[in-house]
Each structure stands twice: as structure tokens, then as C-alpha cells.
Coordinates of C-alpha atoms in Angstrom, one line a residue:
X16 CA -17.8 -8.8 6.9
X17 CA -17.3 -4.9 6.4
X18 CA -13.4 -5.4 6.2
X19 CA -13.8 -8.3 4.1
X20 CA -15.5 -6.1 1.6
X21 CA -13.0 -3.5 2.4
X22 CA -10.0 -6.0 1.3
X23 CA -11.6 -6.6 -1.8
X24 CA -12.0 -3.4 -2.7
X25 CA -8.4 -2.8 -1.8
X26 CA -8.0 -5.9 -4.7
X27 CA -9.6 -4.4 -6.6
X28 CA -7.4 -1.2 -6.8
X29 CA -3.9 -3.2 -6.7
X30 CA -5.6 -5.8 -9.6
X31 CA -6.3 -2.3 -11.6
X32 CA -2.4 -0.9 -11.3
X33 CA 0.1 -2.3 -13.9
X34 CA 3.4 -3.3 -12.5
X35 CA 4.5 0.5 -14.2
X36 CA 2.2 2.2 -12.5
X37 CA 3.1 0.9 -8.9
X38 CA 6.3 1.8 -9.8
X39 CA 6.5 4.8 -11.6
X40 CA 8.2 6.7 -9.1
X41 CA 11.5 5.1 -10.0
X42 CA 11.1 4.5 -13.4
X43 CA 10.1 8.8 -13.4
X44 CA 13.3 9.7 -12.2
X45 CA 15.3 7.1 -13.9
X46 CA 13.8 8.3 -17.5
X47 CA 15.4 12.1 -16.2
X48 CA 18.7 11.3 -15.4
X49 CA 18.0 11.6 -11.4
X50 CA 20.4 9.0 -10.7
X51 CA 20.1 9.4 -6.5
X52 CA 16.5 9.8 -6.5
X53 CA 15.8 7.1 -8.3
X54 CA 18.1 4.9 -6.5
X55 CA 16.0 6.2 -3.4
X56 CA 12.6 5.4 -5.0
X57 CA 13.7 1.6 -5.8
X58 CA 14.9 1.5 -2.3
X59 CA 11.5 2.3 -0.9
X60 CA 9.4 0.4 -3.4
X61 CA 7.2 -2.7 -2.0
X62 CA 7.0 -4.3 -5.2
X63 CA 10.2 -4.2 -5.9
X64 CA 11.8 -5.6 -3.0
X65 CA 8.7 -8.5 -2.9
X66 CA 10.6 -12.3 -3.2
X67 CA 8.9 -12.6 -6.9
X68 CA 10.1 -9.9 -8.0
X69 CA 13.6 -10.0 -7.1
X70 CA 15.3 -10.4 -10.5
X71 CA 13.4 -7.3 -11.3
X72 CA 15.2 -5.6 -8.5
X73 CA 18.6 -7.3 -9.1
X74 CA 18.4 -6.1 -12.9
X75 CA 17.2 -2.6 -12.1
X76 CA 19.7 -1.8 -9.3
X77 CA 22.6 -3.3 -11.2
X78 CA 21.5 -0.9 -14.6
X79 CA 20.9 2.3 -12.1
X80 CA 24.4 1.6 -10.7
X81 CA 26.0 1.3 -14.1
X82 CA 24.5 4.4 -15.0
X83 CA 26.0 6.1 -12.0
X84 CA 29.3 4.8 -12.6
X85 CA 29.7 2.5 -10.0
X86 CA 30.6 -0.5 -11.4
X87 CA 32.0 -2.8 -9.5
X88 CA 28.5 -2.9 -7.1
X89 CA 26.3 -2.6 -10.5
X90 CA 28.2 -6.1 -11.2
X91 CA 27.5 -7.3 -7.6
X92 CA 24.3 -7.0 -8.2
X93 CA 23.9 -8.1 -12.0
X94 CA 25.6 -11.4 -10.6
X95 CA 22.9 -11.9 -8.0
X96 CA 20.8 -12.0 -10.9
X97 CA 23.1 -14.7 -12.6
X98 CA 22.9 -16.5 -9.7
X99 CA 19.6 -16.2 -9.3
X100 CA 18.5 -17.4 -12.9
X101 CA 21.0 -20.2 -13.0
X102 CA 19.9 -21.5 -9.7
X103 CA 15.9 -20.8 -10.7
X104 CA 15.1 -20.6 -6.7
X105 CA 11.3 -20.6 -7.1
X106 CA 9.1 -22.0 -4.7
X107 CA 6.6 -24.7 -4.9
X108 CA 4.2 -22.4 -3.1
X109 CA 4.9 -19.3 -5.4
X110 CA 4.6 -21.8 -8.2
X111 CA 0.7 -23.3 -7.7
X112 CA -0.6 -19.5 -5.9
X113 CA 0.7 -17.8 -9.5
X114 CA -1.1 -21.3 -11.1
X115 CA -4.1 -20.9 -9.4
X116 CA -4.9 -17.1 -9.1
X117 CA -2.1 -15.0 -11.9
X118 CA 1.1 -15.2 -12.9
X119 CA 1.6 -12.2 -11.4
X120 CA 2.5 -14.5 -8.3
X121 CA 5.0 -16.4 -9.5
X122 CA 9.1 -15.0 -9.2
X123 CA 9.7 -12.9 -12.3
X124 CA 11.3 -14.5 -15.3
X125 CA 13.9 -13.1 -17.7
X126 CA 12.7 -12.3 -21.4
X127 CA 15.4 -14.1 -23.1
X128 CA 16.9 -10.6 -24.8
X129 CA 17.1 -9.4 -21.0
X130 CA 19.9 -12.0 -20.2
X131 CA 21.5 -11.0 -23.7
X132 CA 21.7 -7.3 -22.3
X133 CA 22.6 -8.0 -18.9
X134 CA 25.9 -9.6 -20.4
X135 CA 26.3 -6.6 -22.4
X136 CA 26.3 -4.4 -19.6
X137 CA 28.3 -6.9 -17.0
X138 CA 30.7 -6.8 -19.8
X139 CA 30.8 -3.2 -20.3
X140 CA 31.3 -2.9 -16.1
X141 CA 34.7 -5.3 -16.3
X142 CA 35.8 -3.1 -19.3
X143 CA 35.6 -0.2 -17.4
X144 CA 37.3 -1.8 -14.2
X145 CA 40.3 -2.7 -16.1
X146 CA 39.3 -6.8 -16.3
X147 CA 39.2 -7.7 -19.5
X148 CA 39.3 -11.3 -18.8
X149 CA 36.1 -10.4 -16.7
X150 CA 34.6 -9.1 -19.7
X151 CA 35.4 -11.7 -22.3
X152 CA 34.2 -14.5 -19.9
X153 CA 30.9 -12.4 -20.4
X154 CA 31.8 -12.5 -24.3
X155 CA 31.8 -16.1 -24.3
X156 CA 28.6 -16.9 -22.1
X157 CA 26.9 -14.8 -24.4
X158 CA 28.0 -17.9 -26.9
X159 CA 26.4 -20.2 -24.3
X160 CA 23.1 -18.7 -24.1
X161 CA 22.6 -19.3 -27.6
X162 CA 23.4 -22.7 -27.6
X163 CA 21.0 -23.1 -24.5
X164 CA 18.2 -21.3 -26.7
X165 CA 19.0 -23.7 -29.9
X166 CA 18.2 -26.9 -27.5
X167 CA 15.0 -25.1 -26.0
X168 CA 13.3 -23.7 -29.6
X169 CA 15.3 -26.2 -32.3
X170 CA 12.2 -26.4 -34.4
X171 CA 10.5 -22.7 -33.6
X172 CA 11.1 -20.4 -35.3
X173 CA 11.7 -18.4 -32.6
X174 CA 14.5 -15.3 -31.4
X175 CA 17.3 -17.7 -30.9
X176 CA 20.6 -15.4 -31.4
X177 CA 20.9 -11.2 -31.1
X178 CA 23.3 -10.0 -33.6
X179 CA 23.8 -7.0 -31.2
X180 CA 25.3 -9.5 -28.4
X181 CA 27.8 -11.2 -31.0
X182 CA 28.8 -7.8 -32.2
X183 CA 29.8 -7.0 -28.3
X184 CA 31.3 -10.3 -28.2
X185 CA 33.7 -9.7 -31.1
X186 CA 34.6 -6.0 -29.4
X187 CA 35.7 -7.7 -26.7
X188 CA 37.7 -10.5 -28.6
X189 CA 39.5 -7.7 -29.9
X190 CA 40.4 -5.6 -27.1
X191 CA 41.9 -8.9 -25.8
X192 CA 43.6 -9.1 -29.3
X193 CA 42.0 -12.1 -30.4
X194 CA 41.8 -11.9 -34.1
X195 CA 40.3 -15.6 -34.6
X196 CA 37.6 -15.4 -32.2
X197 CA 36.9 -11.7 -33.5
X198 CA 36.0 -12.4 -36.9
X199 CA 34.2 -15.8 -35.8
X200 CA 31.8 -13.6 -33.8
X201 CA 31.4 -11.0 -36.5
X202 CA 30.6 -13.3 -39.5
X203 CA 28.0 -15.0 -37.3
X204 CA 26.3 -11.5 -36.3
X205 CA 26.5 -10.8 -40.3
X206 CA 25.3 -14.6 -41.3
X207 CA 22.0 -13.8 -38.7
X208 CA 21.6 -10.3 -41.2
X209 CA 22.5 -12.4 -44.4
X210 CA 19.6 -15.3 -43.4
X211 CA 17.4 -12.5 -43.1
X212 CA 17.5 -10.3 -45.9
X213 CA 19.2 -7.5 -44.7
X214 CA 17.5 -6.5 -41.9
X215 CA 17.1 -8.9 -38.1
X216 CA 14.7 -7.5 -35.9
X217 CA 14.2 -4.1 -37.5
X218 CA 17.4 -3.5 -37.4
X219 CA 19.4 -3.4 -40.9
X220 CA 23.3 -4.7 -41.3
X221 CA 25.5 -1.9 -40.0
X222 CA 28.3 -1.1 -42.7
X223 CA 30.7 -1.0 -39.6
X224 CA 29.4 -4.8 -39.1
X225 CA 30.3 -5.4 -43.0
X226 CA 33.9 -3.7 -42.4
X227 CA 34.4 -5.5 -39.4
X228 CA 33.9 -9.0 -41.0
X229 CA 36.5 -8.2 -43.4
X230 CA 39.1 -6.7 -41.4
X231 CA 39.3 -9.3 -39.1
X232 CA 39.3 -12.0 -42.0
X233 CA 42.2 -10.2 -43.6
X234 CA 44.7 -9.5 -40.3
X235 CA 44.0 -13.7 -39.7
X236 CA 44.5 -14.6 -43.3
X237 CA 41.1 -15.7 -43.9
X238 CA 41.5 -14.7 -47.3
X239 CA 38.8 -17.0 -49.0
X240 CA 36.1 -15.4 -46.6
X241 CA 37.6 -11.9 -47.5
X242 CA 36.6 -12.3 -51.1
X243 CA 33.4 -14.1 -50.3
X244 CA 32.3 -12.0 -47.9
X245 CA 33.4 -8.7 -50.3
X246 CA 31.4 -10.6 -52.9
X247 CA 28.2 -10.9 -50.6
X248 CA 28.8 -7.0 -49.3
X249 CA 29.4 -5.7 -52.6
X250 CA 32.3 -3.7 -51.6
X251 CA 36.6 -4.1 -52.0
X252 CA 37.9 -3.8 -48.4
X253 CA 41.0 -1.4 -48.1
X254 CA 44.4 -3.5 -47.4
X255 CA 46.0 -0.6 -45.9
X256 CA 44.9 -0.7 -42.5
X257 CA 45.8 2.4 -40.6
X258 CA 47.0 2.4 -37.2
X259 CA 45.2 5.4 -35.4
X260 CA 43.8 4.8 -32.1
X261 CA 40.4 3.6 -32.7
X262 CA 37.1 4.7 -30.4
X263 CA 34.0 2.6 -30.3
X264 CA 31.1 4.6 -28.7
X265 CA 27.4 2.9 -27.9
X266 CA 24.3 5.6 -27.8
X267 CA 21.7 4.1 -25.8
X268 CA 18.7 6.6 -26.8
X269 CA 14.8 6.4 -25.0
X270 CA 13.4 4.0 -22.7
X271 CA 11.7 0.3 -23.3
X272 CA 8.2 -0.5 -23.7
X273 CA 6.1 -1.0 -21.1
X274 CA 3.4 -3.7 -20.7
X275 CA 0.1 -3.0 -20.2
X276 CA -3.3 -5.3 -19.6
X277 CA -5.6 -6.4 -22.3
X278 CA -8.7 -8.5 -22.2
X279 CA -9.4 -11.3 -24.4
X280 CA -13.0 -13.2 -24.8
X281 CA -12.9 -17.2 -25.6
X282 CA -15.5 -19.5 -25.1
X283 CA -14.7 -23.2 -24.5
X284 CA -15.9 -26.5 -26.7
X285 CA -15.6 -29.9 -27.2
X286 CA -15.1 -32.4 -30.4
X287 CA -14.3 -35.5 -29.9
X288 CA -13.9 -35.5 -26.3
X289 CA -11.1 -32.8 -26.6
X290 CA -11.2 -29.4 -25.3
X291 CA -10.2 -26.4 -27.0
X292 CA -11.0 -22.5 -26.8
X293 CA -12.2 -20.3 -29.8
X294 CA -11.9 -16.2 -29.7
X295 CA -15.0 -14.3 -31.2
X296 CA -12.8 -13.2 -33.8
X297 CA -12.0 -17.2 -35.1
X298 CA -8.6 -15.6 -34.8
X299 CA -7.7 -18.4 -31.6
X300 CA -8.2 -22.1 -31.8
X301 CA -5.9 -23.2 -28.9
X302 CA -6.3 -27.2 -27.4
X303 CA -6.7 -27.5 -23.6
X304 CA -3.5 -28.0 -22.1
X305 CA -4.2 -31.2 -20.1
X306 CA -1.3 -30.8 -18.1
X307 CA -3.5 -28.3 -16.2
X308 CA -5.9 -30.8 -15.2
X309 CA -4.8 -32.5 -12.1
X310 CA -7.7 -34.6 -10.5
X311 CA -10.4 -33.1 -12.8
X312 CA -11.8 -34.4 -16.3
X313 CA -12.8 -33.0 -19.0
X314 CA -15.9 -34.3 -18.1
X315 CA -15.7 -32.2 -15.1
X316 CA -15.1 -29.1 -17.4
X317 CA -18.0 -29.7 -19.6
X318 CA -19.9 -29.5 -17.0
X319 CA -20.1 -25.8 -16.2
X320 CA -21.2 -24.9 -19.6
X321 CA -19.4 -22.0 -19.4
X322 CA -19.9 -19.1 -22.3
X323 CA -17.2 -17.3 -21.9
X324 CA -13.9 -16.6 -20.1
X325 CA -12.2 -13.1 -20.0
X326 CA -8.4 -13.4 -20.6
X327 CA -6.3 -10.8 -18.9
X328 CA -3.4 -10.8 -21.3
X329 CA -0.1 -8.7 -21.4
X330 CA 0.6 -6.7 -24.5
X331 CA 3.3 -3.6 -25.0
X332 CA 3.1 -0.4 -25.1
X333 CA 6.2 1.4 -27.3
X334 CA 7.4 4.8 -25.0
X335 CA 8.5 6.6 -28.6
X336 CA 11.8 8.9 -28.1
X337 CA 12.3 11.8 -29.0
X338 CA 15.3 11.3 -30.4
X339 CA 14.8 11.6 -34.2
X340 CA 18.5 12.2 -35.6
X341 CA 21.8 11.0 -34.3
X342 CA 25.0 11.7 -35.4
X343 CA 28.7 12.5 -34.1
X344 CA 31.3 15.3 -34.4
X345 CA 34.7 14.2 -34.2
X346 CA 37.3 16.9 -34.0
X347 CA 34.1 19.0 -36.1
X348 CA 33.4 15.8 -38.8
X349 CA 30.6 14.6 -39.0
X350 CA 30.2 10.6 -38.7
X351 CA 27.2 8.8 -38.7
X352 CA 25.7 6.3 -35.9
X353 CA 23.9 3.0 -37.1
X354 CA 21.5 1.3 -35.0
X355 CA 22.6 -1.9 -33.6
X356 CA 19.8 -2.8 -31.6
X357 CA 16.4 -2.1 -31.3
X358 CA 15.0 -3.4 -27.8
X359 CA 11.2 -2.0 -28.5
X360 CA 10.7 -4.3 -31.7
X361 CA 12.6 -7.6 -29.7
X362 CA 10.4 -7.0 -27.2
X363 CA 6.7 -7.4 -29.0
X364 CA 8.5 -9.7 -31.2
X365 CA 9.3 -12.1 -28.2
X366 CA 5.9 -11.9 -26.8
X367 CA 4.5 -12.5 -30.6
X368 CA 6.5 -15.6 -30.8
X369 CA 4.9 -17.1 -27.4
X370 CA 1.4 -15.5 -27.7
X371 CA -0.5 -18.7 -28.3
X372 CA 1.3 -21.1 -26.1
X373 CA 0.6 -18.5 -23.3
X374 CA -2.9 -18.1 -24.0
X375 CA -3.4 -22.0 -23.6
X376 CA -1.6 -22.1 -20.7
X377 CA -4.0 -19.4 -19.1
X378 CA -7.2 -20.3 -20.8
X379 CA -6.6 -23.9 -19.1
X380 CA -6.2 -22.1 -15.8
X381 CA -8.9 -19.9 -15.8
X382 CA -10.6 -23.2 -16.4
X383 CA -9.3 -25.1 -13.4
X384 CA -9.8 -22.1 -11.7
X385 CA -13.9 -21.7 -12.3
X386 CA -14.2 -25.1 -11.7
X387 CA -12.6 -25.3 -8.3
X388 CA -14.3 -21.9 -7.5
X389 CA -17.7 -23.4 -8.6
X390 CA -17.2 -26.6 -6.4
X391 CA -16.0 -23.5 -3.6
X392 CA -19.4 -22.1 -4.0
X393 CA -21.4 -25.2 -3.8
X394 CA -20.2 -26.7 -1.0
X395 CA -20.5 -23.1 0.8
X396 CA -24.2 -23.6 0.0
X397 CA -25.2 -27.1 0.8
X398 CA -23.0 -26.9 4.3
X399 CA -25.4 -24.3 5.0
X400 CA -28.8 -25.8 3.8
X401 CA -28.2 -28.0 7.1
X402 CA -28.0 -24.8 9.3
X403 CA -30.3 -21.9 10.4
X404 CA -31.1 -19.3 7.3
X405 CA -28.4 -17.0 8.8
X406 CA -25.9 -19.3 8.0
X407 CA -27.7 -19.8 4.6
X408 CA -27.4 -15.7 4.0
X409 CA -23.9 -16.0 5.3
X410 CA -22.6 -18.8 3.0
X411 CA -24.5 -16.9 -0.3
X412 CA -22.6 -13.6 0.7
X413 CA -19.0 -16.0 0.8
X414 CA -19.6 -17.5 -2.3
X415 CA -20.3 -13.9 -4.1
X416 CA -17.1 -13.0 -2.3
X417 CA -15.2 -16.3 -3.9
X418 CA -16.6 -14.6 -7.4
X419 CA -15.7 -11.5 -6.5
X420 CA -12.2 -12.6 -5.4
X421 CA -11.9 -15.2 -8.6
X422 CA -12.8 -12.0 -10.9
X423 CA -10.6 -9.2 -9.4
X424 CA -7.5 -11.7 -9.0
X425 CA -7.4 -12.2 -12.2
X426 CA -4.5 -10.1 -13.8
X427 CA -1.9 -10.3 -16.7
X428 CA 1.7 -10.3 -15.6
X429 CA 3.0 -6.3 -16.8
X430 CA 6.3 -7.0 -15.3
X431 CA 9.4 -6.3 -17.3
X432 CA 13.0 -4.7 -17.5
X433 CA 11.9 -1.3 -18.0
X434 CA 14.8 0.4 -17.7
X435 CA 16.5 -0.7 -20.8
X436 CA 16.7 1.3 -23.4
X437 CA 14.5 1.5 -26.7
X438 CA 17.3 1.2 -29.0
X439 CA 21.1 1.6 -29.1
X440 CA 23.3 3.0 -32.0
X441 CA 27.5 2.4 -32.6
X442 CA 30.0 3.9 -34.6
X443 CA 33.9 2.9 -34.4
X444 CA 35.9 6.5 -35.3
X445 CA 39.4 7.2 -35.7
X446 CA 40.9 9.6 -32.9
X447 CA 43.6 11.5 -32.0
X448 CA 46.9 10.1 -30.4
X449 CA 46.8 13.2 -27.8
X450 CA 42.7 14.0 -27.4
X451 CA 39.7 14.4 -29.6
X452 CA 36.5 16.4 -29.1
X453 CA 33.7 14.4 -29.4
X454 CA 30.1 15.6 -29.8
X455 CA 26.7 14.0 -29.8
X456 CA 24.3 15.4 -32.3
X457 CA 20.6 14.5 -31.4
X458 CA 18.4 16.4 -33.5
X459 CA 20.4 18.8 -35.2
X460 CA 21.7 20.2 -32.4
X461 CA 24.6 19.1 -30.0
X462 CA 23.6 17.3 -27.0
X463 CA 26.8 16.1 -25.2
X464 CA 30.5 16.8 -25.6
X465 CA 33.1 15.3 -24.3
X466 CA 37.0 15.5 -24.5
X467 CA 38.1 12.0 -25.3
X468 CA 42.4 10.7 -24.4
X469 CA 42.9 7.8 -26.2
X470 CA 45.0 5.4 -23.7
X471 CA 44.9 2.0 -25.9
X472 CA 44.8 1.1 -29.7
X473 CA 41.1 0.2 -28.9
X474 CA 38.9 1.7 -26.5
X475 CA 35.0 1.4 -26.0
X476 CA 32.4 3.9 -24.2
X477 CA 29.0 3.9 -23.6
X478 CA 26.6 6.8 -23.4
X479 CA 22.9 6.9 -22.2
X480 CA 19.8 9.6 -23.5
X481 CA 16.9 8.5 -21.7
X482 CA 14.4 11.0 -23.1

């Protein structure tokens, strides 16, 4: 019985530990730059290399390998993920254990701006291998994960399309010289800002977007949409086009939020022979989700007169950078970056959008859940009103432990891509036919320089503060 005990305990300490903290090792070294040792640390973490949590894995190995440079095995890795999403290889028995006890359990699922970023990145890896018909099969999936979101959230509301992603996707039309496709991608990015008033998920229209949409429109002869989009940009786009090698540079700055564990208090009612739970607040008033009933009935439910029910629910945590100014230095002029994507807002965003239709489908758990635990408990009990009172002491002590076990079990899923970064600025600057010196300018002073050899009309980088 000791060890018993001593396994709860042990529960008790894991069910206490967000998925961070057990693996903060990694995510330590990864936030300093220590490429190796943080490749080691992944390598040696449990929770990482688990069965549930092997997306996790696949999406942190392929980003730690991109940020070392190796490419083509950050892609191995980033397809595994593809593979594994596409194929959805989750188990029936991961499926009820992370129904019945947390859905910490079950195999980790993708936030739907996850998948937008890993085709970012598996683009960015093809680039920088020298396949550009790699990357703009990338560019065009990125096409098809909208349409799949459109079918699943037609009448929500709900983050649907990332401006950031179709601004890649027209990058990449154009390094392929695809005009058409180019400005297509472009105008829809701009159409998301447009619909929104200027500004789509914290992030406001980059003028480079704006000049984008109306270069392209002009080299295909879309000249209606060049006047009506000049019209809607206030601005008179320059006919001259010059013919200096262009760079495209991508400054990923900080680190993502993390998710920590927050408890929520509902009690549960009934009108009309329907279920639904209430928060103290009134804030909540979610209906039973009756697809979590299986045998039971509501008047099964009823029956516990429960008062309460403690919801352990994930929220973020925003890891602030401290990166306050960014700018470039090209050949000593300054040019401004614009953010183009801000991962820490899409990610409380997302969880905003789902917050209620999670909270019934746990509240209708935890209620399953008492109810099998209380039918747990009292046949423990009356199997041992028919033996000696040792048996009796011994079936009181297992039904605290099924209590015991219910309460500390209990635990919000903290899992996510943590490595991504908290935001990501762009700037497209003219450079030199032989080489230009480019510096990065975080916080006044220079951070990073770099020589940069133009080798095409069009070339793209990527560059990555973690701090």
C-alpha cells in the first residue's frame, strides 16, 4: 500500500509540471542559440520522444535542424510530421485514456497556425537546397490548408487564412517567375488586411505588401486592379521598375508563448431535463455535450448532486522579447522592417476562438468521469460489506485512492510548438550586383552583419533572435 501511496505522490509531482517545465532543458538552450546542446537535450527528453507527443518532436527537431542549417534532414523530419497529420495515426486506446483521465493523453494536435509555419519553414529548407519546385509545392499547400479550414469553420468566425503564409506563397511564385500566381497570392494576403480594417491579428498591412500588390498587377497587365488597388492604398505606384537585384530578408525575433494551467469552478444544473454548467462568474453557460454520455443518463448525472467541478484549463503565457527596435543597414542606409506576423497574439487568439467548445467538452468529461469514479467507489464498498472489517478498511483506503487518483489526474493539456518564434518582421531591399553589407539593428545598436553576394534577380534569407 506504501508504494501505492508512493506512486501517487509521484502523480502528484508530474500532474503539477507543465509540459515547459519538463522540458525546459531544451527549450533553455534553444532560446540561447546552443544549437548542439539543445539537439542533445531533445534527444534525451522522455516526454518528447513519448508516442503522444511525437508531432511535438517531429516539429521541434525539424525547427532545431533548420536553425543549424541542415536542411535537407530538418525537411526529413518536418515531412514525418506531414505524414503524421495527414494520416492522423491515433489510437483508439490513447483516444478513450486521454477521454477518460486528460487530454494530456491523447497524441498532440497541431494548432492550425503551426501547420501554416511548418510550410513556411519546409519552404524556406527547399529554397535553400536549390528546389524551387520543392518549395512552391509548399506554396501551393499552403492554398490547400485554407480551403480545408473554410470547410471545417464556414460559419465561425474563426482564424481561417494567415496573411503571413500567402505573403510566402507569393515570394515563392515569384522566384519561380510566376507573375499571375504572384499577385493572386498578394491581393488575397492584402484583401484579409482590407476585410479587417487595416490590421489582421495585430499585425497592420505592411507597405511592402501594398507595393507588392501593385507591382505584380502592373508586370501582368492587370491594369484595372492597379488603379483600384492604388485607389484603396492611397498611393500612385512607380512605372519604372528598376532592375537591381532584390533581397528579401525574414527576422524571426523572441520565442512563443507558453501554456500554462488554470483552474476553473462550474457547478452543474438542470432545466428541462437538459444539462448545462454555469461558472461563479455567470461568465459560462455551456450545454452538456451528450456525445459524452455513452451508457449513462442524465438521470444518472443528476444523481450525484455535485456542487462543483474544478476545470483544469490551458491558457498562455506571452515570453515578452527584448527586442524593442528593428531596423536594417544596407551598405550604411537605413531601411525599416515591418512585422509580418505575430505568433504570440494568433496563439491566444486561436485558443479564444475554441475556449467554450473546449470547456464543454471537458466539463462533460469531468462528469463521466465522477460518475464512473463514484460507481468505482461504491462497488469497492459494498464488495466489502460481505467480507471481514479488514477488507472493509482495505476497500475505504482504495476508494480514497480512486479520489485521490481522479483529482491529481486531472490536468490541462500545456503542450505546444514552443520553439516558434513570437513574431517575425520582412523588408525587400535593393542590393548590390557585386556584394552589400547588411546589418541588423536591434535596439539601436548593431546586432548581426553579414556580407550579402547577390547570385539571382531575387533572393530570400532568413534570420533568427531568440532573446
Amino acid at each position: 500500500m506504501n508504494r501505492a501511496f508512493a506512486l501517487l505522490w509521484m502523480l502528484f509531482f508530474l500532474s503539477c509540471a507543465t509540459y515547459h517545465e519538463r522540458a525546459a532543458k531544451y527549450y533553455g538552450y534553444y532560446s540561447t542559440g546552443e544549437w548542439v546542446k539543445a539537439n542533445k537535450a531533445l534527444e534525451s527528453n522522455r516526454l518528447l520522444q513519448s508516442n503522444r507527443n511525437q508531432l511535438l518532436y517531429f516539429f521541434e527537431k525539424g525547427k532545431l535542424l533548420h536553425s543549424m542549417g541542415v536542411y535537407d534532414s530538418s525537411n526529413y523530419f518536418f515531412n514525418l510530421a506531414d505524414v503524421y497529420m495527414e494520416d492522423q495515426r491515433k489510437t483508439i486506446g490513447n483516444a478513450v485514456v486521454g477521454t477518460i483521465m486528460n487530454p494530456m493523453m491523447k497524441p498532440y494536435q497541431a494548432e492550425d497556425f503551426e501547420q501554416f509555419m511548418m510550410h513556411y519553414y519546409k519552404a524556406l529548407n527547399y529554397y535553400y537546397l536549390g528546389d524551387i519546385n520543392a518549395a512552391l509545392v509548399e506554396a501551393r499547400r499552403i492554398s490547400l490548408k485554407e480551403y480545408a479550414l473554410d470547410d471545417k469553420y464556414k460559419r465561425d468566425k474563426r482564424y481561417q487564412q494567415d496573411a503571413f503564409s500567402l505573403i510566402v506563397q507569393g515570394i515563392i511564385y515569384e522566384l519561380s517567375n510566376d507573375q499571375n500566381n504572384a499577385f493572386i497570392s498578394y491581393r488575397n494576403a492584402a484583401n484579409l488586411y482590407i476585410d479587417n480594417d487595416g490590421v489582421y491579428y495585430n499585425v497592420t498591412m505592411p507597405q511592402q505588401l501594398q507595393e507588392d500588390v501593385l507591382r505584380t498587377a502592373y508586370k501582368v497587365g492587370f491594369y484595372d486592379e492597379l488603379s483600384r488597388y492604388e485607389g484603396i492604398f492611397n498611393k500612385r505606384f512607380n512605372r519604372n521598375l528598376s532592375e537591381d537585384p532584390e533581397l528579401i530578408l525574414f527576422v524571426e525575433t523572441g520565442n512563443a508563448p507558453v501554456k500554462v494551467e488554470k483552474n476553473l469552478f462550474f457547478t452543474m444544473n438542470s432545466h428541462g431535463g437538459d444539462l448545462f454548467f454555469a461558472d461563479q462568474n455567470g461568465g459560462f453557460n455551456i450545454p452538456f455535450n451528450t456525445a459524452m454520455m455513452g451508457s449513462y443518463s442524465a438521470r444518472d448525472l443528476n444523481s450525484l448532486n455535485i456542487k462543483s467541478f474544478r476545470v483544469a484549463f490551458p491558457g498562455y503565457v506571452e515570453r515578452l522579447s527584448t527586442v524593442k527596435s528593428l531596423s536594417l543597414q544596407v551598405d550604411g542606409t537605413p531601411t525599416s522592417l515591418e512585422k509580418v506576423e505575430d505568433i504570440n497574439t494568433l496563439a491566444f487568439e486561436v485558443l479564444r476562438q475554441r475556449t467554450v467548445q473546449e470547456l464543454a467538452s471537458t466539463l462533460s468529461r469531468l462528469a463521466v468521469k465522477k460518475l464512473i469514479e463514484e460507481i468505482a467507489v461504491k462497488a469497492a464498498k459494498e464488495a466489502a460489506k460481505k467480507d471481514s472489517s479488514k477488507s472493509q478498511a482495505t476497500a475505504e483506503l482504495v476508494g480514497l485512492g480512486i479520489q485521490l487518483f481522479s483529482a491529481l489526474s486531472e490536468k490541462a493539456d500545456t503542450r505546444n510548438w514552443q520553439s516558434l518564434p513570437h513574431s517575425i518582421y520582412y523588408s525587400r531591399v535593393k542590393v548590390k550586383n557585386d556584394h552589400s553589407n547588411i546589418d541588423v539593428v536591434v535596439n539601436g545598436k548593431v546586432y548581426h552583419s553579414f556580407e550579402f553576394n547577390a547570385q539571382d534577380q531575387l533572393t530570400i534569407a532568413n534570420y533568427t533572435i531568440t532573446q
